Coordinates of C-alpha atoms in Angstrom, one line a residue:
X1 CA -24.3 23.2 -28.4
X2 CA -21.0 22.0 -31.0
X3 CA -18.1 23.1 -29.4
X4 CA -14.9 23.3 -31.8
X5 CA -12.8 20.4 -32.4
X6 CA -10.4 19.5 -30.8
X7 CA -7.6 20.7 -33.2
X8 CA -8.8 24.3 -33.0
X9 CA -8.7 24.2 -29.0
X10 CA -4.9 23.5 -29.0
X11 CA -4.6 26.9 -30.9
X12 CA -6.0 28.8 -27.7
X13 CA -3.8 27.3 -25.3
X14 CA -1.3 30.0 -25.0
X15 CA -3.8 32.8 -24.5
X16 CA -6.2 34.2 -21.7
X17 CA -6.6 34.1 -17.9
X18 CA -9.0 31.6 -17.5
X19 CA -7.7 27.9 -17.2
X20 CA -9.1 25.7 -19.9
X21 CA -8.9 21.9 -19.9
X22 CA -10.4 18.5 -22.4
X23 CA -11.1 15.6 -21.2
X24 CA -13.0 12.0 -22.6
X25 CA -16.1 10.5 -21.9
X26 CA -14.2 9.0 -19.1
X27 CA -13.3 12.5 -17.5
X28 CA -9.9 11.8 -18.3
X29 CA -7.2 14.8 -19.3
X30 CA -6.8 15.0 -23.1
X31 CA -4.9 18.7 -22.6
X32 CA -4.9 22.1 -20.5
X33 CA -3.9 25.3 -22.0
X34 CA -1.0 27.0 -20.1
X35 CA -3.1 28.7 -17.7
X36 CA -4.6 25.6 -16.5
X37 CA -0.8 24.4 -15.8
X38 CA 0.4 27.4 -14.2
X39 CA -2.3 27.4 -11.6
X40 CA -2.6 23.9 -10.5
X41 CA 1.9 24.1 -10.7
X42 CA 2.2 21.4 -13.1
X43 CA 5.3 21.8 -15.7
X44 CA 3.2 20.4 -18.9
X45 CA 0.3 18.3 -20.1
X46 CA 2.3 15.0 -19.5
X47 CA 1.4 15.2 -15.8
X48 CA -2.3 15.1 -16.5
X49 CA -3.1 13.6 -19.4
X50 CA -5.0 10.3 -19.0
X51 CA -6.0 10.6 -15.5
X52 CA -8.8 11.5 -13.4
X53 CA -9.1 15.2 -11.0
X54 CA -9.5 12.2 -8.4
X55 CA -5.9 10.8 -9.2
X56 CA -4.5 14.5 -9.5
X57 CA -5.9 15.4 -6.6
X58 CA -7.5 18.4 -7.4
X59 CA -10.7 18.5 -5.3
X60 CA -11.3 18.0 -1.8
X61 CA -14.9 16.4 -2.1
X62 CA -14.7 14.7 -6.1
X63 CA -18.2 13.1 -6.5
X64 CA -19.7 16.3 -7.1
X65 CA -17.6 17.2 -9.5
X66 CA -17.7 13.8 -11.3
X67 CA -21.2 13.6 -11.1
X68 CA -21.6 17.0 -12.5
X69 CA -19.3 15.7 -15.5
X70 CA -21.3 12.6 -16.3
X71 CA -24.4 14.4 -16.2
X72 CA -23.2 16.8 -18.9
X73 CA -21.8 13.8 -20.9
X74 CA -25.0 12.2 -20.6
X75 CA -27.5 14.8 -21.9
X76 CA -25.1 17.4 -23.6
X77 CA -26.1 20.5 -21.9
X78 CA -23.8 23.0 -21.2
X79 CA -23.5 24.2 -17.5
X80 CA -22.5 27.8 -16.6
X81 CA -20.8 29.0 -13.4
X82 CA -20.8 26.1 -11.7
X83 CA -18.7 27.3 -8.1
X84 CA -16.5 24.9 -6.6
X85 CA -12.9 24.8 -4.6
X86 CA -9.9 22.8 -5.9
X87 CA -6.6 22.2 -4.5
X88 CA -3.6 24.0 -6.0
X89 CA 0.7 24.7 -4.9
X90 CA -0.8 23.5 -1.2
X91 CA -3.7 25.8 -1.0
X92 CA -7.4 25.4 -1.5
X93 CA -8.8 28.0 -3.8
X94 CA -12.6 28.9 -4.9
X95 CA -13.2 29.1 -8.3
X96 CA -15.9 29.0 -10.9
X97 CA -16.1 27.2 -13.8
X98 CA -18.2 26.5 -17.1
X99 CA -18.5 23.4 -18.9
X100 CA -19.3 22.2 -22.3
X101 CA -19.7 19.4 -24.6
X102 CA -17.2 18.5 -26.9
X103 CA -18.2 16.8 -30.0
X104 CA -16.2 15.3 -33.0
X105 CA -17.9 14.2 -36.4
X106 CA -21.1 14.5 -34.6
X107 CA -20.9 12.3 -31.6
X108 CA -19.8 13.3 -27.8
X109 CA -16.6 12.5 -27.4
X110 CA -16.0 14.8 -23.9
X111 CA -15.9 17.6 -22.4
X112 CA -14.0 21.4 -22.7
X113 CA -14.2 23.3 -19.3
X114 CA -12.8 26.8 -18.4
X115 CA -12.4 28.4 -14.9
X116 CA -11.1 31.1 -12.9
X117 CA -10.6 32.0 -9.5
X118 CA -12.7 34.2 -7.8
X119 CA -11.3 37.8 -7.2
X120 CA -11.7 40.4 -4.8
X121 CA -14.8 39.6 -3.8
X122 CA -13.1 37.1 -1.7
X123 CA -10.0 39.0 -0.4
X124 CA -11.9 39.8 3.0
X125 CA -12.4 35.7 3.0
X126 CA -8.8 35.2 2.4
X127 CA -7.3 37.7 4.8
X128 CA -8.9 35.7 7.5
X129 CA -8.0 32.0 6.5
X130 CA -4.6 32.5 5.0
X131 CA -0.8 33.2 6.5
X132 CA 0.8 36.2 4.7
X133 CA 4.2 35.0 5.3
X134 CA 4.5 31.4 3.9
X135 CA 1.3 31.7 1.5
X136 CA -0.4 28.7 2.8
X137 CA -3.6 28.4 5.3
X138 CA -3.2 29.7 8.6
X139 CA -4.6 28.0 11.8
X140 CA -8.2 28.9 11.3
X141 CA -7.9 27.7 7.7
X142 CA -6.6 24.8 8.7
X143 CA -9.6 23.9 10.8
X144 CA -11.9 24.6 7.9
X145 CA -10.1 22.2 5.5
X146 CA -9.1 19.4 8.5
X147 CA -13.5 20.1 8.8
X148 CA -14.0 19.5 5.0
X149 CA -11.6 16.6 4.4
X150 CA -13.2 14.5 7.5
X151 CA -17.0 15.2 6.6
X152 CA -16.1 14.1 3.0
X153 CA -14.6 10.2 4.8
X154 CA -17.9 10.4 6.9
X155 CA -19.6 10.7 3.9
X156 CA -18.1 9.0 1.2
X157 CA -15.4 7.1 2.7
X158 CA -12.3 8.9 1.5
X159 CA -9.5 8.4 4.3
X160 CA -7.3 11.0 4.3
X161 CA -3.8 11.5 6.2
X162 CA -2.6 14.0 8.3
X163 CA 0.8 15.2 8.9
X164 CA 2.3 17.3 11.6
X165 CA 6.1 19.0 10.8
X166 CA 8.0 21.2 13.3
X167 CA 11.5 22.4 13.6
X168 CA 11.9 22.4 17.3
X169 CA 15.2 24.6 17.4
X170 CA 13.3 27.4 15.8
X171 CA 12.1 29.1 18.6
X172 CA 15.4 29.5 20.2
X173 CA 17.2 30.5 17.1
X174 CA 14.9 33.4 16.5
X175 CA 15.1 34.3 19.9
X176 CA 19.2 34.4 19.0
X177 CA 19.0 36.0 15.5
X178 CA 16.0 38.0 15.7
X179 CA 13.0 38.8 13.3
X180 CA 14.2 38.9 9.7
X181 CA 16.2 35.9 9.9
X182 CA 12.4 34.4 11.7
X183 CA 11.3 35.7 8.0
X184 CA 14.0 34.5 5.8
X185 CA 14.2 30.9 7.4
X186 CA 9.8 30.6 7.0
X187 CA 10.2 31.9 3.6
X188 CA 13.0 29.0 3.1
X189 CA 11.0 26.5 4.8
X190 CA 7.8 26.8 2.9
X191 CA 9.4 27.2 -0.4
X192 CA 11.3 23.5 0.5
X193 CA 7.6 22.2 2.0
X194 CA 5.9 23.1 -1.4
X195 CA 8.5 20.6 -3.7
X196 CA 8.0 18.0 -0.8
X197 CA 4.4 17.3 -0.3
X198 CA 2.4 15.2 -1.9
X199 CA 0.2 16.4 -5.2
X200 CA -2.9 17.2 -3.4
X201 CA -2.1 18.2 -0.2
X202 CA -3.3 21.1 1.8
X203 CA -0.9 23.0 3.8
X204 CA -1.6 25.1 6.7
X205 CA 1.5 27.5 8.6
X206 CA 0.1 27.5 12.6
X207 CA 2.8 29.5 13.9
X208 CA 6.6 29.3 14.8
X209 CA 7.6 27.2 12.0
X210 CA 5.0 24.3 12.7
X211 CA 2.9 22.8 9.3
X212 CA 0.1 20.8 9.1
X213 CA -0.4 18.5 5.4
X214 CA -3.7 17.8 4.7
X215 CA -3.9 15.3 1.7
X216 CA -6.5 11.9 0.4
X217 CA -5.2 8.3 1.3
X218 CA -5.1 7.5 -2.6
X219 CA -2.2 10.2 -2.7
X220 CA -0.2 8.5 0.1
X221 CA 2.3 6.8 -2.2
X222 CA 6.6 8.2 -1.9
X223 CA 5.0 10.1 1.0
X224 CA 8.2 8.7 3.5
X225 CA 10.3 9.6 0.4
X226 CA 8.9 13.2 0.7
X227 CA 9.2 13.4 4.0
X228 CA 12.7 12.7 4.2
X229 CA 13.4 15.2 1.1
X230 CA 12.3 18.0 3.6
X231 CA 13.9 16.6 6.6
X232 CA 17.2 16.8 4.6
X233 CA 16.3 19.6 3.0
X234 CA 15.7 21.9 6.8
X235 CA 19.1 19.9 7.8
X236 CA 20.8 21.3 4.9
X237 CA 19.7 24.9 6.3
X238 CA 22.9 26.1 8.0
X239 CA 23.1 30.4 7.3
X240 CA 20.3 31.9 7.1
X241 CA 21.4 35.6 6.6
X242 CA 24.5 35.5 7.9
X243 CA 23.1 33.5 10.5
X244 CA 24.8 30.1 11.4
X245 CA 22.3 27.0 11.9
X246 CA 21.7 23.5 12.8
X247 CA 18.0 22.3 12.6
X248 CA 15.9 19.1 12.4
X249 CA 12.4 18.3 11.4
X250 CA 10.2 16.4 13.4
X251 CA 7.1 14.8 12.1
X252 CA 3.8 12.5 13.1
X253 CA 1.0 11.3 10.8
X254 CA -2.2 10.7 11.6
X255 CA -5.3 9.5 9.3
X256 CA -8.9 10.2 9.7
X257 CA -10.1 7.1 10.3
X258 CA -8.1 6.8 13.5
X259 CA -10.4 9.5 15.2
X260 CA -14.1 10.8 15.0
X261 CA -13.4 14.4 14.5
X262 CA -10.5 16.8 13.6
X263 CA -10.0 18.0 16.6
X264 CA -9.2 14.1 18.1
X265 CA -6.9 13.7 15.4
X266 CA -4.9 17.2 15.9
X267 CA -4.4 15.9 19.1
X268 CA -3.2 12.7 17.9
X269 CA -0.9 14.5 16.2
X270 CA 0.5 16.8 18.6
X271 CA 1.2 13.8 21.5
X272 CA 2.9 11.5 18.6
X273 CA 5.2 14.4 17.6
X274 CA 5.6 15.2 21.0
X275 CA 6.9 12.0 21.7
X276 CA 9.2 11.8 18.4
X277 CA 10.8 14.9 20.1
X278 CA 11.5 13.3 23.6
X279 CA 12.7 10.2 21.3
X280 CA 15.0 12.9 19.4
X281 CA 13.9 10.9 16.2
X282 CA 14.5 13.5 13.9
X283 CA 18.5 14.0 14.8
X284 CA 18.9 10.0 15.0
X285 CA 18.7 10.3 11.4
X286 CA 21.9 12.0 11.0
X287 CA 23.5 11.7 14.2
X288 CA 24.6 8.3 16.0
X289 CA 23.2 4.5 15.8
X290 CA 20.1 4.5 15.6
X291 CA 17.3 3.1 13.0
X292 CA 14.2 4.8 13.3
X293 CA 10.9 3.0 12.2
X294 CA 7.9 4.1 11.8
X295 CA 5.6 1.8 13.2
X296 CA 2.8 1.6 10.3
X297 CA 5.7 -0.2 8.0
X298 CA 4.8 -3.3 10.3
X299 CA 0.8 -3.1 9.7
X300 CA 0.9 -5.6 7.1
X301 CA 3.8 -7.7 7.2
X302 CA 3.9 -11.2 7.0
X303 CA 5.6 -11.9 10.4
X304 CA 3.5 -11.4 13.6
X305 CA 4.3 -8.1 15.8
X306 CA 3.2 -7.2 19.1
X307 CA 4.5 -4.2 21.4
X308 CA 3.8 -4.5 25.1
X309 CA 4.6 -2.8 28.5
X310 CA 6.6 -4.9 30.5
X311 CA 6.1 -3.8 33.3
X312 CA 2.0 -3.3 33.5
X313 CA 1.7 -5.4 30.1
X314 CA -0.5 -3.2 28.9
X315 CA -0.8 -4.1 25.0
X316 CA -0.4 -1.1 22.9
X317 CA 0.0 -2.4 19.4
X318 CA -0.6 -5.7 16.8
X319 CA -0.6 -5.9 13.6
X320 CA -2.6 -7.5 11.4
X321 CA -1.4 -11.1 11.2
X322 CA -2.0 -11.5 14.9
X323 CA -5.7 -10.3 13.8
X324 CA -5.7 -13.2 11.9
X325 CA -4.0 -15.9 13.6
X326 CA -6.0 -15.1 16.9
X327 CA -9.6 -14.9 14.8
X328 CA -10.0 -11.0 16.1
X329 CA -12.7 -8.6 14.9
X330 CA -11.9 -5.7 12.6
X331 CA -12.7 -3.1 15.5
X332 CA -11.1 -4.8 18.3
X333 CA -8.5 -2.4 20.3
X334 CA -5.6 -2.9 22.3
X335 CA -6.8 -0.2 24.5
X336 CA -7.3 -1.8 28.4
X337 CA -5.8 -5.4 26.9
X338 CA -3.4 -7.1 28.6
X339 CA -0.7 -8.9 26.4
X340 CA -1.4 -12.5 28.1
X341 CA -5.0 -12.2 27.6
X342 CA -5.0 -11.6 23.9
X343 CA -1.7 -13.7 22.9
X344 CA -2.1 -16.8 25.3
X345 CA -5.7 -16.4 26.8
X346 CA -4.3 -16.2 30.1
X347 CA -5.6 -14.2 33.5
X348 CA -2.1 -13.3 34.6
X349 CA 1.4 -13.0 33.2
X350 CA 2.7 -16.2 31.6
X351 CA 5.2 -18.2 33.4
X352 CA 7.2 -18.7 30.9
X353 CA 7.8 -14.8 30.3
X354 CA 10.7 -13.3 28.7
X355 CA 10.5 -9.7 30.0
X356 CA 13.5 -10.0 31.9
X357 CA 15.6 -11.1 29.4
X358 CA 15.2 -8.5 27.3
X359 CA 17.8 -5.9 26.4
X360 CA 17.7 -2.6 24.3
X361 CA 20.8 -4.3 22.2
X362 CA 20.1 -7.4 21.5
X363 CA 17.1 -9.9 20.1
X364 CA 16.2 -12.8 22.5
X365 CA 15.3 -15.7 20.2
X366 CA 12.8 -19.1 21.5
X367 CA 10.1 -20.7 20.2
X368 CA 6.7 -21.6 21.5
X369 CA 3.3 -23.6 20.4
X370 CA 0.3 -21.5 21.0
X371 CA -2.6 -23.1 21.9
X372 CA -5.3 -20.6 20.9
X373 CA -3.7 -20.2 17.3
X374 CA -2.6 -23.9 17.4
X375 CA 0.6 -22.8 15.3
X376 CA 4.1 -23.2 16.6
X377 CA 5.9 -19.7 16.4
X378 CA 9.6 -18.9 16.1
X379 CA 10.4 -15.7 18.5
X380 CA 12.7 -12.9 18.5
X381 CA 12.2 -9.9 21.5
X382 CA 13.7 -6.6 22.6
X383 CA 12.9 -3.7 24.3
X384 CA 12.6 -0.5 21.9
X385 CA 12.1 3.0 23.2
X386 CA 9.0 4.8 23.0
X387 CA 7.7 7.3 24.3
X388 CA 10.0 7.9 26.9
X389 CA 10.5 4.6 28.1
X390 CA 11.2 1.0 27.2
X391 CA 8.6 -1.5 25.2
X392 CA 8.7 -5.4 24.4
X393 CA 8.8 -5.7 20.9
X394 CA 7.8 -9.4 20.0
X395 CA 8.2 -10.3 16.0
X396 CA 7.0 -13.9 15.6
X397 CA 7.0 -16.4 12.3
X398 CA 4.5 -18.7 12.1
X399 CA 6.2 -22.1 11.8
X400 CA 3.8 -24.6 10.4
X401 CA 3.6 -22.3 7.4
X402 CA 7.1 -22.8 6.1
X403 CA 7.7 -26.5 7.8
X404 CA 4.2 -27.0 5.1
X405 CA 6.0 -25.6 2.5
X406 CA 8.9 -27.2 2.7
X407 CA 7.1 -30.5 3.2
X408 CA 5.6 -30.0 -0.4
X409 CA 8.4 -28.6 -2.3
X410 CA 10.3 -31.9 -0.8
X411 CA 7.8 -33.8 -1.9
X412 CA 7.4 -32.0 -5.6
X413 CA 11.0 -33.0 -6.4
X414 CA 10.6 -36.2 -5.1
X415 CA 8.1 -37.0 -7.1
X416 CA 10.2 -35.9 -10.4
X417 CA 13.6 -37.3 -9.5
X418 CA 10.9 -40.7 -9.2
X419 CA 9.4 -39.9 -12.8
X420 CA 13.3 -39.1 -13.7
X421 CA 14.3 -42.5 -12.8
X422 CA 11.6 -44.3 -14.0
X423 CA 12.1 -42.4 -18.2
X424 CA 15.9 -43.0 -17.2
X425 CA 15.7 -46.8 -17.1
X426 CA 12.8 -47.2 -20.0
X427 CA 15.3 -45.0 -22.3
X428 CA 18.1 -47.5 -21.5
X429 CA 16.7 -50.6 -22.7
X430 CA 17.2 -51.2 -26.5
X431 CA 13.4 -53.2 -26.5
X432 CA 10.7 -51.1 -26.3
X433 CA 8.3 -53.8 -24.7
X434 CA 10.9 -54.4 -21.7
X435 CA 11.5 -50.6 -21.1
X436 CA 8.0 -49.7 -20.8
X437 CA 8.0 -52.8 -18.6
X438 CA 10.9 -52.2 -16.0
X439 CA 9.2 -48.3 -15.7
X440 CA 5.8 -49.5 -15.0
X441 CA 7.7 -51.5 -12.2
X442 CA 9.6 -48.3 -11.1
X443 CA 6.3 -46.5 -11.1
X444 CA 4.6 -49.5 -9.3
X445 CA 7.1 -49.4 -6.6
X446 CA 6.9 -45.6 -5.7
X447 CA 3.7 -46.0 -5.2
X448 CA 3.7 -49.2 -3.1
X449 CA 1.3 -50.9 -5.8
X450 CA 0.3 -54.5 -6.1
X451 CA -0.8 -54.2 -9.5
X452 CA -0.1 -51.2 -12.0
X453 CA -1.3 -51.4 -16.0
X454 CA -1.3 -49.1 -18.6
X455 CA -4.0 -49.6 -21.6
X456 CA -5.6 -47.7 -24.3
X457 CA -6.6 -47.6 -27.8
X458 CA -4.7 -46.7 -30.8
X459 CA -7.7 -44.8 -32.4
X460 CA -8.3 -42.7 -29.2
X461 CA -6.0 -39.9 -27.7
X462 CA -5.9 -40.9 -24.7
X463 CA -4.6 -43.9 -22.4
X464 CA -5.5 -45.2 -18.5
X465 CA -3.5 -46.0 -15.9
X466 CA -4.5 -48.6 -13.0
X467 CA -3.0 -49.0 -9.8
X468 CA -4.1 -51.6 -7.3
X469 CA -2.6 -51.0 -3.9
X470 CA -4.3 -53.2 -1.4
X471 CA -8.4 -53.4 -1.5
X472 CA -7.9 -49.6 -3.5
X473 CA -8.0 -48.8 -7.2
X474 CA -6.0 -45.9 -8.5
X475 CA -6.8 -44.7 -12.0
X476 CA -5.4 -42.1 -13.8
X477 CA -6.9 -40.4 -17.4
X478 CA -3.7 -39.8 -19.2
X479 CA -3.4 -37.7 -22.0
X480 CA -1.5 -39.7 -25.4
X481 CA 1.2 -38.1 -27.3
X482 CA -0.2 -37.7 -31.1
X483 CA 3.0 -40.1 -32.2
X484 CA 2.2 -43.0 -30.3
X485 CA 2.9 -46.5 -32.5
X486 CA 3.8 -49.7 -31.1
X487 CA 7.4 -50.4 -30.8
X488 CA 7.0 -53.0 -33.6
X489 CA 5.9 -50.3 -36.1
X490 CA 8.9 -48.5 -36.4
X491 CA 9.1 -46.7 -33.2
X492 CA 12.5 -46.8 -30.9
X493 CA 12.5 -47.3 -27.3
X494 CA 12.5 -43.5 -27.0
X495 CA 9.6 -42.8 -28.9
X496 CA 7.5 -45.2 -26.8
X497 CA 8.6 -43.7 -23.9
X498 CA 7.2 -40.4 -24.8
X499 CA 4.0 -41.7 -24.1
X500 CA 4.0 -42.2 -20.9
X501 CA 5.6 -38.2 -20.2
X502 CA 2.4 -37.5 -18.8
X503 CA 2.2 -39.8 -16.1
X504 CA 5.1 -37.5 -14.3
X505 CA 1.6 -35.8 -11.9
X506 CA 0.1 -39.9 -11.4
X507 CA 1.4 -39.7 -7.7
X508 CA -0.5 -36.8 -6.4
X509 CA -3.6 -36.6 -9.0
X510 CA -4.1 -40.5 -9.2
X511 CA -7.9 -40.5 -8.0
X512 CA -8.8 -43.4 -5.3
X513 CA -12.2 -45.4 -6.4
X514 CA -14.0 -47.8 -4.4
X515 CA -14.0 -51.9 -5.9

């Protein structure tokens, strides 16, 4: 089947229900029509265009989707109510869709699509999964979709993050103010949630103000951005109605891969927001001293960091760099470890322990030479809160990585304020002949040489250099400038000099040959 060109799609993109949408051969966006926009909430075709359902996050399981695309760009059959779900203003939505070929002077250049959502057949369906006051899923929804986005990581390997938000004070302020200002405040609250999340997500209402995100790993990117937007969004709630207010937000995030099944991962959720609310995390924002961190921004940093009871030293967290230092496997777990065994290799608490001097307001800095590691590490300790009580938090640097650094930069500009010298005192001498001389000597002595030569011919491009230093040869291949004459050709000191330019890497590339 020839579809239209490409030209004559754009003229239908301000009329009918359905959605319709272009892409390339590479299932890329070439255009929607304003239907297509309005559904999925984008604001125009620059959102889109030139990227993937899978970057827009528009699907909860993509491969059948993009396998049902290539196979249509591969033979060029049309395919006709295809049903699916897709992702759209927070919700997941079934639709049905057909697809078609799109061809230009003859060859298959794409694909055109169309699709609508499926009516009342479904209102029963929705009735039962959705929340009639925000518009989002409701709890049993929200178990479907948590269902859906875990089998698709078990099956393909998508990780996918999960995010629990409450407003703690809510509860009490209806109980104050009463049922419509309940109503106004979870009108205001989703209408806020929707401009936060992240493109892609799936949001589910469970009662009395409390939201659960669903939404793919890949779409994780400005998600603390986000979350702070709403968090200062609910903060800048104070009427509601005539009503006066003060609320926080409280959040925890969890990802699939941390658990087995969705409902090990709600629970996750609720005992980490639980704790952010005995921790008051969500006021420390805006109220007193405090810096909160959330604890995943120290997975991959550089620096080695370890938290630890102090009292049962019971290890509870590392990140990866102690993975690496200490050789552990990719599925090792902190769970039942003791901080001495893992860090030192020890059966019982180190004696050089720094638990008790560690305060809640300052760092306590040493340094210590592990032998499992064999590194030397530079330490700085405290005791953070957590979950209701105090934790050693240990941030190490690996010394022997900078001390190694430094030790080659050091020797880097040693070896060109050497070369430096050396041009210095050949470009001095008015005779060619005795400045090449005095900086074969200069270049000699650096390198501790009894003997040091330099030879070549004038017909090939490139000279030797030979170092003797003791029973050991040295010999460098050294690449000629094109202008190289002897001095007594014409050439000035300087020009002979610029010969030898390429000798300035002789101290660390010189290779060592047997007599």
């Amino acid at each position: 089947m020839r579809c239209r060109p490409l030209a004559q799609l754009r003229r239908v993109r301000q009329g009918g229900r359905a959605g319709l949408f272009w892409k390339d051969r590479e299932q890329r966006f070439l255009g929607a029509n304003e239907a297509f926009l309005d559904f999925f909430g984008f604001h125009d075709e620059a959102e889109i265009v030139g990227r993937t359902d899978h970057e827009l996050g528009l699907h909860i399981v993509d491969p059948a989707v993009r396998l049902a695309g290539e196979q249509l760009l591969r033979d060029g059959q049309p395919q006709y109510h295809q049903f699916g779900e897709c992702i759209a203003r927070g919700s997941s939505h079934a639709i049905y869709s057909d697809r078609y070929p799109l061809y230009r002077e003859g060859k298959l250049v794409g694909l055109i699509g169309r699709f609508r959502e499926l009516g009342h057949e479904l209102d029963e369906y929705r009735d039962v999964v959705m929340d009639k006051e925000t518009g989002f899923t409701n709890y049993r929804g929200m178990l479907m979709v948590g269902i859906k986005f875990m089998d698709n990581y078990l099956q393909h390997g998508e990780d996918f993050t999960a995010v629990y938000l409450c407003v703690p004070a809510i509860e009490a302020a209806v109980r104050a103010y009463g049922e419509t200002f309940r109503q106004e405040l979870l009108h205001r609250l989703a209408k806020e949630l929707r401009q936060a999340v992240v493109p892609g997500s799936v949001i589910a209402h469970i009662g009395s103000g409390r939201f659960v995100c669903f939404h793919k790993l890949i779409h994780e990117r400005n998600l603390r951005d986000r979350l702070l937007r709403f968090s200062n969004a609910v903060h800048g709630i104070r009427d509601i109605g005539g009503c006066p207010c003060t609320l926080y937000m409280q959040y925890a995030i969890g990802y699939g891969s941390e658990t087995k099944n969705i409902e090990g991962l709600l629970r996750l959720l609720v005992e980490r927001a639980d704790d952010a609310r005995k921790d008051k995390l969500g006021e420390s924002i805006y109220i007193g001293n405090r810096i909160a961190f959330d604890r995943e921004k120290f997975d991959h940093m550089n620096e080695r960091i370890y938290m630890c009871d102090p009292e049962t030293y019971d290890l509870i967290y590392i990140n990866q760099a102690i993975y690496r230092d200490f050789h552990l496997p990719d599925d090792f777990s902190c769970a039942g470890k003791k901080c001495y065994e893992v860090i030192v290799g020890g059966k019982e608490p180190c004696e050089f322990c720094t638990n008790h001097l560690l305060r809640r307001d300052s760092f306590y800095t040493w340094t210590y030479h592990n032998a499992i590691s064999g590194f030397d590490y530079l330490l700085r300790d405290t005791l953070v809160p957590w979950r209701g009580k105090n934790y050693r938090f240990s941030m190490s640097i690996n010394l022997n990585e900078y001390v190694n650094r430094d030790i080659r930069g050091n020797e880097l500009l040693y070896r060109e304020a050497s070369i430096n010298d050396a041009l210095s005192i050949a470009m001095r001498e008015e005779d060619s002949s005795q400045g090449i001389q005095k900086m074969l000597w200069k270049i000699g002595s650096e390198l501790d040489a009894d003997r040091i030569s330099i030879f070549g011919a004038r017909c090939r491009p490139h000279l030797n250099l030979r170092v003797r230093c003791g029973q050991a040869f040295y010999r460098q291949h050294v690449r000629m400038v094109p202008q190289w004459r002897r001095a007594d050709e014409g050439e000035d000191a300087a020009g002979a000099v610029r010969a030898v330019l390429s000798l300035r890497d002789v101290p660390c590339a010189a290779r060592r040959e047997d007599r």
